[in-house]
Coordinates of C-alpha atoms in Angstrom, one line a residue:
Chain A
X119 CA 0.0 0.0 0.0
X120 CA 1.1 3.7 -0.7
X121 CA 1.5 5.8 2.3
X122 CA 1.5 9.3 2.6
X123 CA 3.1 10.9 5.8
X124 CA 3.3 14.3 6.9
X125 CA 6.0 14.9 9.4
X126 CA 5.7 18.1 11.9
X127 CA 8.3 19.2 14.5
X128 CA 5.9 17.7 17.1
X129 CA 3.7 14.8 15.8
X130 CA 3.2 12.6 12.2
X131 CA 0.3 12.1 10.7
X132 CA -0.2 9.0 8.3
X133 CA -2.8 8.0 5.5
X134 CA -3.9 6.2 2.6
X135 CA -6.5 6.1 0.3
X136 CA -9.4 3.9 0.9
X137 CA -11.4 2.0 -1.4
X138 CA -14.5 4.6 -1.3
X139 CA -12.0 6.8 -2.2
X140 CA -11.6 8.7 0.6
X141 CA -8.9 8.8 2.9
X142 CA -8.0 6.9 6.2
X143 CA -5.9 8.9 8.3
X144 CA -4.2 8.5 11.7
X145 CA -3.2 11.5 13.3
X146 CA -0.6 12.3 16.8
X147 CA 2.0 10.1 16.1
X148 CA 5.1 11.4 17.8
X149 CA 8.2 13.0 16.3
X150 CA 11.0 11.5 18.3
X151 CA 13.7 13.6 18.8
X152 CA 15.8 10.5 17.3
X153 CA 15.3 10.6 13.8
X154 CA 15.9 6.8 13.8
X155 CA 13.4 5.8 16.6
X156 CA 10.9 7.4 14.7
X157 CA 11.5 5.2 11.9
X158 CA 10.8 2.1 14.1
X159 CA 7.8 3.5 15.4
X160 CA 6.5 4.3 12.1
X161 CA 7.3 1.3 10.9
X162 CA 4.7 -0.1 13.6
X163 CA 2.2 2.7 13.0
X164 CA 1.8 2.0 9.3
X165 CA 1.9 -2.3 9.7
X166 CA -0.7 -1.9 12.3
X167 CA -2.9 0.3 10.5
X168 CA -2.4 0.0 6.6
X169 CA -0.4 -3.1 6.3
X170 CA 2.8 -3.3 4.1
X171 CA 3.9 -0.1 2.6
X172 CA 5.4 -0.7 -0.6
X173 CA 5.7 3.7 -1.2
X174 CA 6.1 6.5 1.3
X175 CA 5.2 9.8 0.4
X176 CA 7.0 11.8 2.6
X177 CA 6.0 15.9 3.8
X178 CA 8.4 17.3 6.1
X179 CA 9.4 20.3 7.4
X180 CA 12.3 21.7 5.5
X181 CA 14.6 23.8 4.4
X182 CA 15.4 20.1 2.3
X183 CA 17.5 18.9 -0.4
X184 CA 15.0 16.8 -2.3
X185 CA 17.6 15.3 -4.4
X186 CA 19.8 14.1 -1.6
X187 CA 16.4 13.2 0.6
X188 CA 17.9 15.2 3.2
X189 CA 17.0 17.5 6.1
X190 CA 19.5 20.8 5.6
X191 CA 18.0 22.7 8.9
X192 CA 16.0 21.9 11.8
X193 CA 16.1 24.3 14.6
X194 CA 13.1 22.7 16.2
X195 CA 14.4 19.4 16.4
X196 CA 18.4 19.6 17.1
X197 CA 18.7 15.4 16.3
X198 CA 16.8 15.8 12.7
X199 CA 19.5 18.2 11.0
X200 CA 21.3 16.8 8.6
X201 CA 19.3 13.1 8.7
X202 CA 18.6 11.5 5.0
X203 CA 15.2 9.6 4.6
X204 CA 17.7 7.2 2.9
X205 CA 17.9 5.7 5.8
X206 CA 14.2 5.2 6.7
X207 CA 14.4 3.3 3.4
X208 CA 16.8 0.6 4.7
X209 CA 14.3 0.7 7.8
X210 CA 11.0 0.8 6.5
X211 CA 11.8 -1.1 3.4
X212 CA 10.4 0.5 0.8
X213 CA 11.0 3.8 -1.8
X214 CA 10.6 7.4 -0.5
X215 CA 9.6 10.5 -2.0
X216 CA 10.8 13.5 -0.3
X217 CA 8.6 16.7 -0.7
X218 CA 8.4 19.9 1.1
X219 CA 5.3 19.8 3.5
X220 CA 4.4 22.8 2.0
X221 CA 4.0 21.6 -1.4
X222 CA 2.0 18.6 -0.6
X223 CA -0.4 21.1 1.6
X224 CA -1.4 22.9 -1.6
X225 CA -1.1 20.0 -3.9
X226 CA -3.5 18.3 -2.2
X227 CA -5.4 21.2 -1.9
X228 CA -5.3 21.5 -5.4
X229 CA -6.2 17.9 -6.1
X230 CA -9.2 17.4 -3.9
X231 CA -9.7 20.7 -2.0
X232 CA -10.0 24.6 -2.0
X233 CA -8.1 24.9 -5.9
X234 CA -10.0 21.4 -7.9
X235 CA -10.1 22.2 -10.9
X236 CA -7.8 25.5 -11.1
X237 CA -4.5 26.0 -13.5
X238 CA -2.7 27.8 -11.1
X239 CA -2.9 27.5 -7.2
X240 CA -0.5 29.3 -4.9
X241 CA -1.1 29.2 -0.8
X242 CA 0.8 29.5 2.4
X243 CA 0.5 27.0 5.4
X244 CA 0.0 29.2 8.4
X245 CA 1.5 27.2 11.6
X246 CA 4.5 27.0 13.5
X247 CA 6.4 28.5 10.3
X248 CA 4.8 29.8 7.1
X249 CA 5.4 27.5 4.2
X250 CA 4.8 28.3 0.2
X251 CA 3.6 25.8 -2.3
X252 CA 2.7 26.4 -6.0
X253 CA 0.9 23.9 -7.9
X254 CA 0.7 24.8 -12.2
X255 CA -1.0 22.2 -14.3
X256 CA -1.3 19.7 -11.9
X257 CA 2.6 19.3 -10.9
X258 CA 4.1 21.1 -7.7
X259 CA 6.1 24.2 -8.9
X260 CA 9.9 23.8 -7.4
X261 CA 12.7 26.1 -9.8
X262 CA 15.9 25.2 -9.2
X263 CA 15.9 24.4 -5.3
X264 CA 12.5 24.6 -4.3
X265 CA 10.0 27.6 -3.2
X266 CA 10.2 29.1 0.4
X267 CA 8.1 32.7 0.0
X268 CA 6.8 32.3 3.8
X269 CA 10.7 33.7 3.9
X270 CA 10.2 36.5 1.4
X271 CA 11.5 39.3 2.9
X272 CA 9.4 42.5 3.9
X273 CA 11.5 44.6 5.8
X274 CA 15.4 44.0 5.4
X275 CA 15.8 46.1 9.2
X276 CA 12.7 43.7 10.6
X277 CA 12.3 41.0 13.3
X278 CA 15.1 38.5 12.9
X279 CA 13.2 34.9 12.0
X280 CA 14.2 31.7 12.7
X281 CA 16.3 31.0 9.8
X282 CA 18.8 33.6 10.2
X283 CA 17.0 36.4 8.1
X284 CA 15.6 39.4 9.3
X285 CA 11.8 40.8 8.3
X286 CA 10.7 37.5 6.7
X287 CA 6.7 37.1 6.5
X288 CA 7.1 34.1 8.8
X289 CA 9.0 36.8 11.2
X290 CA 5.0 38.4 11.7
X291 CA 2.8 35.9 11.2
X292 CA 4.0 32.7 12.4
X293 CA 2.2 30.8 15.8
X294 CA 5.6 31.9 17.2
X295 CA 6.2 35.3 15.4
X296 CA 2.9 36.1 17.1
X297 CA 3.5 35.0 20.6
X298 CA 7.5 36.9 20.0
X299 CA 6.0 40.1 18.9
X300 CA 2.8 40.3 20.9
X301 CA 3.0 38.1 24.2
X302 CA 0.6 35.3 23.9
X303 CA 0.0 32.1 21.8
X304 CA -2.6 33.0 19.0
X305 CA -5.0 30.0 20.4
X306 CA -5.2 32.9 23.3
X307 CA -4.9 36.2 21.2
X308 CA -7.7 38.2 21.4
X309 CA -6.8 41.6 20.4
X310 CA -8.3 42.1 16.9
X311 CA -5.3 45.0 16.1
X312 CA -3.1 41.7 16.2
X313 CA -4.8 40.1 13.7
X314 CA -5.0 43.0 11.8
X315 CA -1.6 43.5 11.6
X316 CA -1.0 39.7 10.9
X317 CA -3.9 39.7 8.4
X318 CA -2.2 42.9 6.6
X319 CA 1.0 41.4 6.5
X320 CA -0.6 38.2 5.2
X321 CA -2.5 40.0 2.4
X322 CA 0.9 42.1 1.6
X323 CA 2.4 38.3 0.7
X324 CA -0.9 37.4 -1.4
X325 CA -0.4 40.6 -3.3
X326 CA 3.7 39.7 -4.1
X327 CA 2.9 36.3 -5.0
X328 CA -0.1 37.8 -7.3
X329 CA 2.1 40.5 -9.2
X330 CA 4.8 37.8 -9.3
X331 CA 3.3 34.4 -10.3
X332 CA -0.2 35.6 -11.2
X333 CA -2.0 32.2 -9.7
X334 CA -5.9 31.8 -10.3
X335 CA -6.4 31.2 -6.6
X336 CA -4.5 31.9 -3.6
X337 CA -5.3 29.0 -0.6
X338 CA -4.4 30.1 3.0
X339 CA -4.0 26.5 4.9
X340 CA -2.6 25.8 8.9
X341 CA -4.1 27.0 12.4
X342 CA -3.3 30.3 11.7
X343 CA -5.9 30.5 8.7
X344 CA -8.6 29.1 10.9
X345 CA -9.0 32.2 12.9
X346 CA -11.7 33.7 13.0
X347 CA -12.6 36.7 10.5
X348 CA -8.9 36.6 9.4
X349 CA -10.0 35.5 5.4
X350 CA -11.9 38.8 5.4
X351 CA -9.4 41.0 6.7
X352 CA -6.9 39.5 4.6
X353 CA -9.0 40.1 1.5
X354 CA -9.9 43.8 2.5
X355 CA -5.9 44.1 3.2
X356 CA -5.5 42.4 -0.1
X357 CA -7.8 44.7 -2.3
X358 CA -6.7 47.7 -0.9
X359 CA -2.9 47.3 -1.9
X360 CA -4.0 45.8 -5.1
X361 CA -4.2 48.1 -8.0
X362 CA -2.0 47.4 -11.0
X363 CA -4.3 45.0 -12.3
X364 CA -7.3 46.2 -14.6
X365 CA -11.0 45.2 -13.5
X366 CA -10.9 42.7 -16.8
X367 CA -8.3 40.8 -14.9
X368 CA -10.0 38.2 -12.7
X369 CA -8.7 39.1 -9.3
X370 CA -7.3 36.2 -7.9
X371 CA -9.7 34.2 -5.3
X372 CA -8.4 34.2 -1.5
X373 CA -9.6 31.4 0.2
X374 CA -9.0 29.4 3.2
X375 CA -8.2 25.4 2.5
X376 CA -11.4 22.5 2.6
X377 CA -8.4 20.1 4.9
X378 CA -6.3 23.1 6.3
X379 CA -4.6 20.7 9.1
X380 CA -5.1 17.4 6.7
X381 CA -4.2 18.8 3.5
X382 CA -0.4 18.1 3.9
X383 CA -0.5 14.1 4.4
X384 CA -3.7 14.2 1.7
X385 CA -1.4 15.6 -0.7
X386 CA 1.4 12.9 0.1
X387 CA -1.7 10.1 -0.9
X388 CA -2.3 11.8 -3.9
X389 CA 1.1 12.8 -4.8
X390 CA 2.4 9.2 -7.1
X391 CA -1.5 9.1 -8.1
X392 CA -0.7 12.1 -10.5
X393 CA 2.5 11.9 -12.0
Chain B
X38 CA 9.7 40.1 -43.2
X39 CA 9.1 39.7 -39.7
X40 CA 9.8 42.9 -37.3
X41 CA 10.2 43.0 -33.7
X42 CA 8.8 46.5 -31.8
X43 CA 9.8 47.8 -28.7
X44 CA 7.5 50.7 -27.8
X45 CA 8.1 53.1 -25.1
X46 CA 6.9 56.2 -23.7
X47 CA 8.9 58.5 -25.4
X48 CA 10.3 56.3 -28.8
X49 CA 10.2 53.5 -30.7
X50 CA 12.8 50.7 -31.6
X51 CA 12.0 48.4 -34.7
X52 CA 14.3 45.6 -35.7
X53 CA 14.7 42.5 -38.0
X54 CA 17.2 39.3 -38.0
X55 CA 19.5 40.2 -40.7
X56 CA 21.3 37.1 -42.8
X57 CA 24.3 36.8 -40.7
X58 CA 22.3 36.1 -37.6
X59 CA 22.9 39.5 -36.3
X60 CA 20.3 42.2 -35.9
X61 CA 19.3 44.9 -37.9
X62 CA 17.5 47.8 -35.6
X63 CA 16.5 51.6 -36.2
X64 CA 15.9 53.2 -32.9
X65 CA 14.6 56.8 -31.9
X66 CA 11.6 56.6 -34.1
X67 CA 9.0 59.0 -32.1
X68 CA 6.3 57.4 -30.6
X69 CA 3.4 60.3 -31.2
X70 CA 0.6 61.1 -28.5
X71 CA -1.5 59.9 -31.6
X72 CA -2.0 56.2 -31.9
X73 CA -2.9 55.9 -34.8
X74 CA -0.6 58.8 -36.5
X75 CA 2.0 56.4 -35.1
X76 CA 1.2 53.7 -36.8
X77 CA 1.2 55.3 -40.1
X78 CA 4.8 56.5 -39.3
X79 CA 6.0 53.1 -38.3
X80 CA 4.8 51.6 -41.7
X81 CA 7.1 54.2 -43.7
X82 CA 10.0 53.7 -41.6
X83 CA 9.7 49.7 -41.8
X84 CA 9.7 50.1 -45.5
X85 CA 12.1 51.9 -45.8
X86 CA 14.4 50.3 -43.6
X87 CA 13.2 46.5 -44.2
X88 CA 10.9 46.1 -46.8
X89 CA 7.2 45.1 -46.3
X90 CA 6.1 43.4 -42.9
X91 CA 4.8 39.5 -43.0
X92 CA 4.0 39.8 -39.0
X93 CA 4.5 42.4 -36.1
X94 CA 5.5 41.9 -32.7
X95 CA 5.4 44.5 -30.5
X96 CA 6.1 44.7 -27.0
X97 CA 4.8 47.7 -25.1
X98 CA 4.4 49.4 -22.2
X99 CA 1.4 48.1 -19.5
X100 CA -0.7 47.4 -18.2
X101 CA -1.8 45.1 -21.1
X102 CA -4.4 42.5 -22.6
X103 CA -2.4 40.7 -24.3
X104 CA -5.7 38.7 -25.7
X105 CA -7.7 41.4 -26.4
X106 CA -4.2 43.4 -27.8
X107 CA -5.1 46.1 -25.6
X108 CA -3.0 49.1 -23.3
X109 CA -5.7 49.3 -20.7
X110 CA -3.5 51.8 -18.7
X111 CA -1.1 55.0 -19.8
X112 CA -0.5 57.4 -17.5
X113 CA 2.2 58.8 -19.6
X114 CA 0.4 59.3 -22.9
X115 CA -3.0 59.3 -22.0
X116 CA -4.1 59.3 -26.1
X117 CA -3.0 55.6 -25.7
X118 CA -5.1 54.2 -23.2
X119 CA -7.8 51.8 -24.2
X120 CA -6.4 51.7 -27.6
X121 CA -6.1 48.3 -29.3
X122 CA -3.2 46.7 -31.8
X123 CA -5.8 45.5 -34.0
X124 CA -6.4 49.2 -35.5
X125 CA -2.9 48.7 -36.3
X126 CA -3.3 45.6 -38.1
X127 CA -5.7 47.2 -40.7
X128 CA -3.5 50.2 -41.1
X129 CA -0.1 47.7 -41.5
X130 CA -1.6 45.3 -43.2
X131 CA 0.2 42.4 -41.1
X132 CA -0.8 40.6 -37.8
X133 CA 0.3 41.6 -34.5
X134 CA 1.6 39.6 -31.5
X135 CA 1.4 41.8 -28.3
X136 CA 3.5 41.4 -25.3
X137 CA 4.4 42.8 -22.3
X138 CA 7.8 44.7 -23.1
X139 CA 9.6 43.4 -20.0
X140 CA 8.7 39.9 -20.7
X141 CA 10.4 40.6 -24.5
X142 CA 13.3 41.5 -22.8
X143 CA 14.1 39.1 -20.5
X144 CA 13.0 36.7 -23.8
X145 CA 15.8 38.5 -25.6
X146 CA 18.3 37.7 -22.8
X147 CA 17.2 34.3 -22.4
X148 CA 17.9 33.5 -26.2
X149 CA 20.9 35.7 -26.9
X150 CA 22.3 37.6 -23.7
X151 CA 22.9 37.1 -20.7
X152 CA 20.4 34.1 -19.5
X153 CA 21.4 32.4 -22.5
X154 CA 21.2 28.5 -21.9
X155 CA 19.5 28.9 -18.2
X156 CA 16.4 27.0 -17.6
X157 CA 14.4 29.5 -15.2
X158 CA 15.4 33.3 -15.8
X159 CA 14.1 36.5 -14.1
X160 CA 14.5 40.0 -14.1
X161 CA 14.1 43.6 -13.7
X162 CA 13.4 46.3 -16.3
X163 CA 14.5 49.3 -14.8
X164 CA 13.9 52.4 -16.2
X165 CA 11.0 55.0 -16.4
X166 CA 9.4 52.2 -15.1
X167 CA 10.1 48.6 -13.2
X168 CA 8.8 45.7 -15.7
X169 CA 9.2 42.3 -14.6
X170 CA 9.7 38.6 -17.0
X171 CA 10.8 35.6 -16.4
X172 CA 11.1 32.8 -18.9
X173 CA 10.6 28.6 -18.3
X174 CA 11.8 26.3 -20.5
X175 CA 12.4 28.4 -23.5
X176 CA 8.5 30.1 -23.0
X177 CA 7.8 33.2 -21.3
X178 CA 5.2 32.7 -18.3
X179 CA 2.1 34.7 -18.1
X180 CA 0.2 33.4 -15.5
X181 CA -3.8 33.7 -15.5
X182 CA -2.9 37.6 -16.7
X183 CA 0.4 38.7 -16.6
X184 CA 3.2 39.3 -14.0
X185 CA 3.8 42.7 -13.3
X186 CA 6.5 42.0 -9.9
X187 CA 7.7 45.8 -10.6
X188 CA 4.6 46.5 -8.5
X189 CA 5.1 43.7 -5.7
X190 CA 4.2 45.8 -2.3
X191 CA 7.4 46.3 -0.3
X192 CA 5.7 48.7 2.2
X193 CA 1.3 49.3 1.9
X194 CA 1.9 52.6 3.7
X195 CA 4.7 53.7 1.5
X196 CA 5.0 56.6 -1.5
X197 CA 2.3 56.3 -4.2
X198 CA 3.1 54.7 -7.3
X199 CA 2.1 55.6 -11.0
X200 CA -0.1 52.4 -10.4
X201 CA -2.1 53.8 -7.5
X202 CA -0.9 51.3 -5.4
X203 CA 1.7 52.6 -2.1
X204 CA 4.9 51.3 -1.9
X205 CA 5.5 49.5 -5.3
X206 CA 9.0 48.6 -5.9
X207 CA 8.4 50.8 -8.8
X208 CA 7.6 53.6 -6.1
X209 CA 11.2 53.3 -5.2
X210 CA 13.2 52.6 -7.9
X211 CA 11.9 53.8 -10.9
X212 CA 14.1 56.6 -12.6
X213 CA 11.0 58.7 -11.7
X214 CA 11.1 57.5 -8.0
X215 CA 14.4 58.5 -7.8
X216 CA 13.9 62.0 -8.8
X217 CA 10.4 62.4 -6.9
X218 CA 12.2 60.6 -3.5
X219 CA 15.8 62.7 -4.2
X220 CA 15.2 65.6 -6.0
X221 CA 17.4 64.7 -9.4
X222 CA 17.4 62.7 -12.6
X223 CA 19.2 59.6 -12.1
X224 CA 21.9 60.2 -14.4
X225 CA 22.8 63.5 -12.3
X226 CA 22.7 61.7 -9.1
X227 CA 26.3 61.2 -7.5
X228 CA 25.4 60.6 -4.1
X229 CA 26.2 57.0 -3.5
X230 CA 23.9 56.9 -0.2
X231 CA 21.0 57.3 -2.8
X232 CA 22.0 54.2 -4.7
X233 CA 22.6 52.1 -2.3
X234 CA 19.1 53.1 -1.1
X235 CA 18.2 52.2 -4.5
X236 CA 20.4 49.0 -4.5
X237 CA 18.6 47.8 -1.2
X238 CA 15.2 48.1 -2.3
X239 CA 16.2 46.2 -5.9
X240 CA 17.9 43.5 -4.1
X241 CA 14.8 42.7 -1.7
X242 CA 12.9 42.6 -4.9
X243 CA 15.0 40.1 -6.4
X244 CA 15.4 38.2 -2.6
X245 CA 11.3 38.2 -2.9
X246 CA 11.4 36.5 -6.7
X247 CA 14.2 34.0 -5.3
X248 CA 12.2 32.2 -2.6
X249 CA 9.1 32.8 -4.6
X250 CA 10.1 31.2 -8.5
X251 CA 13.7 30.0 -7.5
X252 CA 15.4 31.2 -10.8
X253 CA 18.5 30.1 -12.0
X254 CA 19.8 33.3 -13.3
X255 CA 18.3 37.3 -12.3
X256 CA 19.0 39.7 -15.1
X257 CA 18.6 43.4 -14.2
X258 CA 17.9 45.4 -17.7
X259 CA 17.3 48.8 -18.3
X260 CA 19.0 52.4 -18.1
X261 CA 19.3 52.2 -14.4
X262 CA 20.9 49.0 -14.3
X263 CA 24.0 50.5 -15.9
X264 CA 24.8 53.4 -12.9
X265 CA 27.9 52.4 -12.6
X266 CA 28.7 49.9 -9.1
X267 CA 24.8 49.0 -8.7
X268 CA 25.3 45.6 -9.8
X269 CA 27.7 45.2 -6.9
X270 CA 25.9 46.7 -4.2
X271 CA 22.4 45.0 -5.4
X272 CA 24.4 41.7 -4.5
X273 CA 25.7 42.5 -1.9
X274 CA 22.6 43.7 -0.3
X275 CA 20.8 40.3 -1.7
X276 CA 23.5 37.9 0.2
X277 CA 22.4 39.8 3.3
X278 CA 19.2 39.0 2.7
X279 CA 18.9 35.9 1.9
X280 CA 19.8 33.1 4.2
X281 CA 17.3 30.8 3.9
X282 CA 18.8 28.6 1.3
X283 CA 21.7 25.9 2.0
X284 CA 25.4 26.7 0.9
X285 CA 24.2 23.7 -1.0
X286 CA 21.3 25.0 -3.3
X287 CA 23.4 27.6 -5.9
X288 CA 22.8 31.1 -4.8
X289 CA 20.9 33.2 -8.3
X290 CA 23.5 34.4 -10.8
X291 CA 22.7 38.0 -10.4
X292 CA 23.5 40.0 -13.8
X293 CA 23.2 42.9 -15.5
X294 CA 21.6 41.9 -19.1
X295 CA 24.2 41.4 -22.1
X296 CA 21.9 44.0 -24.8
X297 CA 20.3 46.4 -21.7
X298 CA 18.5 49.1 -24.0
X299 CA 17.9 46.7 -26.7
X300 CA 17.1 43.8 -25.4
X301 CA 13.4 44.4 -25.5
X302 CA 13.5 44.8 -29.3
X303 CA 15.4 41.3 -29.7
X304 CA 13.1 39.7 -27.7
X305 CA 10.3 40.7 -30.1
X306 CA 12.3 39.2 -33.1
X307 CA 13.9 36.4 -31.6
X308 CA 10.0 35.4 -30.2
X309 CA 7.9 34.0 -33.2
X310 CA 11.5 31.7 -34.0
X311 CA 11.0 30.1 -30.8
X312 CA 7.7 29.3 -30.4

């Protein structure tokens, strides 16, 4: 069976597809801190509830170097930099596909979710970090490295982020950014200025990805996205700094994603089901 | 024969492939507040210089419809706005492909300068105004409408761009900008504070396009890209910037384009070989 798995800092989720073609997914798996361990336990996880994987999608956290299956950074989780999912092969026995969690968040919103049936679908995951993904006729969008816009930088002099630049996106909008910059978790924020500000910021990244990629929908996925009245702010935000496009141009459609905290490991199913 | 245009503000550049591969072009034809008096003038002098047309292609100024062959926007000749390409048609008795005039230039580079034989290439027009292009695989990408990343929003509360938008990178960088921010022409500006300020602001634009498309190479085009010592600060400022990426994924070949004032011209003769 073909497994797709979405790997966060804290816990896994796993999934396949099922022969109603939905999905069956099992979420709160923990991320070891051993890279290895977590293997072992996966292992378990996926023979217990799926049976035999013969494929593993694989989402993760990056920055990655998806030619070498490898984890560049992890400042989150000290024991994970540097790993290679090489060695979960030898483990789990069976092929891996390395993507950026990111990616497989908007592919599989594109697939099955908020962007069906769209050409070009751009979104950020709003969590612990922001993540980019850009999906054009059907195949994940990577140039020559791969996509990381969540880390487009708004103010050179701003808030230094977690991966050593200063003024990122993620560096105002991220579950940490906000806690950093304003004193609480968002789950606890209720200060609508906050999410003003992070909805402005937020629509000031939808209008740079518009002018620069010019998708035909724009999905905002993660806990961040699910707060409430943020989508509207973001699209007043949005409209207001947009004007170089004529009123014959379709504005691009800002919505939030039908899986936000599933799309990821959905994305990993459907991922070898498309190429 | 087939003639490339490159229409600006103020003139007009037309061009043809001449039998040795090389290029044949006749610049500083005047480009009229009359459309259509235009036109007529553009007919005599590709007769004269070329012979009679087979098919136009015209890059020009924005905003565009490039389906409807359209300028839907010209702040600086208002007797252009709303006018179509297909009057022009009748009048030169050829078809007409319209395109944005940065993407033509970054085309031109991409076949003949300096993104010649890279994959993904990006880059800045920048002159009266900022025009943005980038090129995949050989083909110039639109998007749903077009890219216009001149006018990515680097600050919503910032100076007021041509576009009616705040902030625009155009807002800062234009030659325009320049004077309305500094007080002088950019060709009579010596003091090297003001282009760095200009550097910085170019090289967060290209930071933004980096994580966001993940070029290969970043041409900058355009009378401005030639002060003298931009190039240099612009990278510079950009290696600050950008951190996100792994010593490992190759940092984007920043450039200044091979044929600067003429690559847009190229571009429109080079683009009907290639497609």
């Amino acid at each position: 069976v073909q497994v797709g798995i979405d790997i966060g800092a804290q816990t896994i989720k796993i999934g396949v597809k099922d022969k109603n073609g939905g999905y069956k997914i099992k979420t709160g798996i923990k991320t070891e801190p051993d890279f290895i361990k977590t293997a072992h336990n996966l292992k378990r996880e996926i023979e217990k509830s799926f049976g035999r994987a013969s494929l593993l999608i694989i989402g993760c956290f990056g920055p990655l170097d998806l030619t070498k299956k490898k984890i560049i950074k992890a400042p989150n989780l000290p024991g994970w930099a540097g790993v290679s999912f090489s060695d979960w092969e030898k483990i789990l026995g069976c092929p891996i596909i390395l993507e950026n969690d990111a990616n497989l968040a908007i592919f599989g919103e594109t697939k099955v979710g908020a962007g069906k049936g769209y050409k070009i679908v751009a979104g950020f995951t709003l969590g612990s970090g922001v993540g980019y993904g850009c999906v054009i006729d059907g195949k994940i969008y990577h140039g020559n490295w791969d996509v990381e816009a969540g880390h487009m930088v708004l103010d050179p002099d701003g808030p230094v982020c977690g991966c050593g630049q200063k003024g990122c996106l993620e560096a105002y909008v991220s579950a940490g950014a906000i806690k950093r910059q304003f004193g609480k978790e968002p789950i606890y924020m209720k200060d609508e200025r906050v999410w003003d500000f992070v909805a402005k910021k937020i629509a000031q990244g939808v209008q740079i990805i518009t002018v620069s990629v010019k998708p035909d929908v724009f999905v905002l996925c993660g806990g961040i996205a699910q707060h409430k009245g943020l989508l509207k702010r973001v699209k007043t935000h949005y409209l207001n700094m947009l004007k170089i496009y004529p009123k014959e141009a379709a504005e691009t459609k800002i919505m939030t994603g039908k899986y936000i905290e599933q799309a990821g490991v959905i994305g990993a199913i459907e991922l070898p089901m498309s190429s």
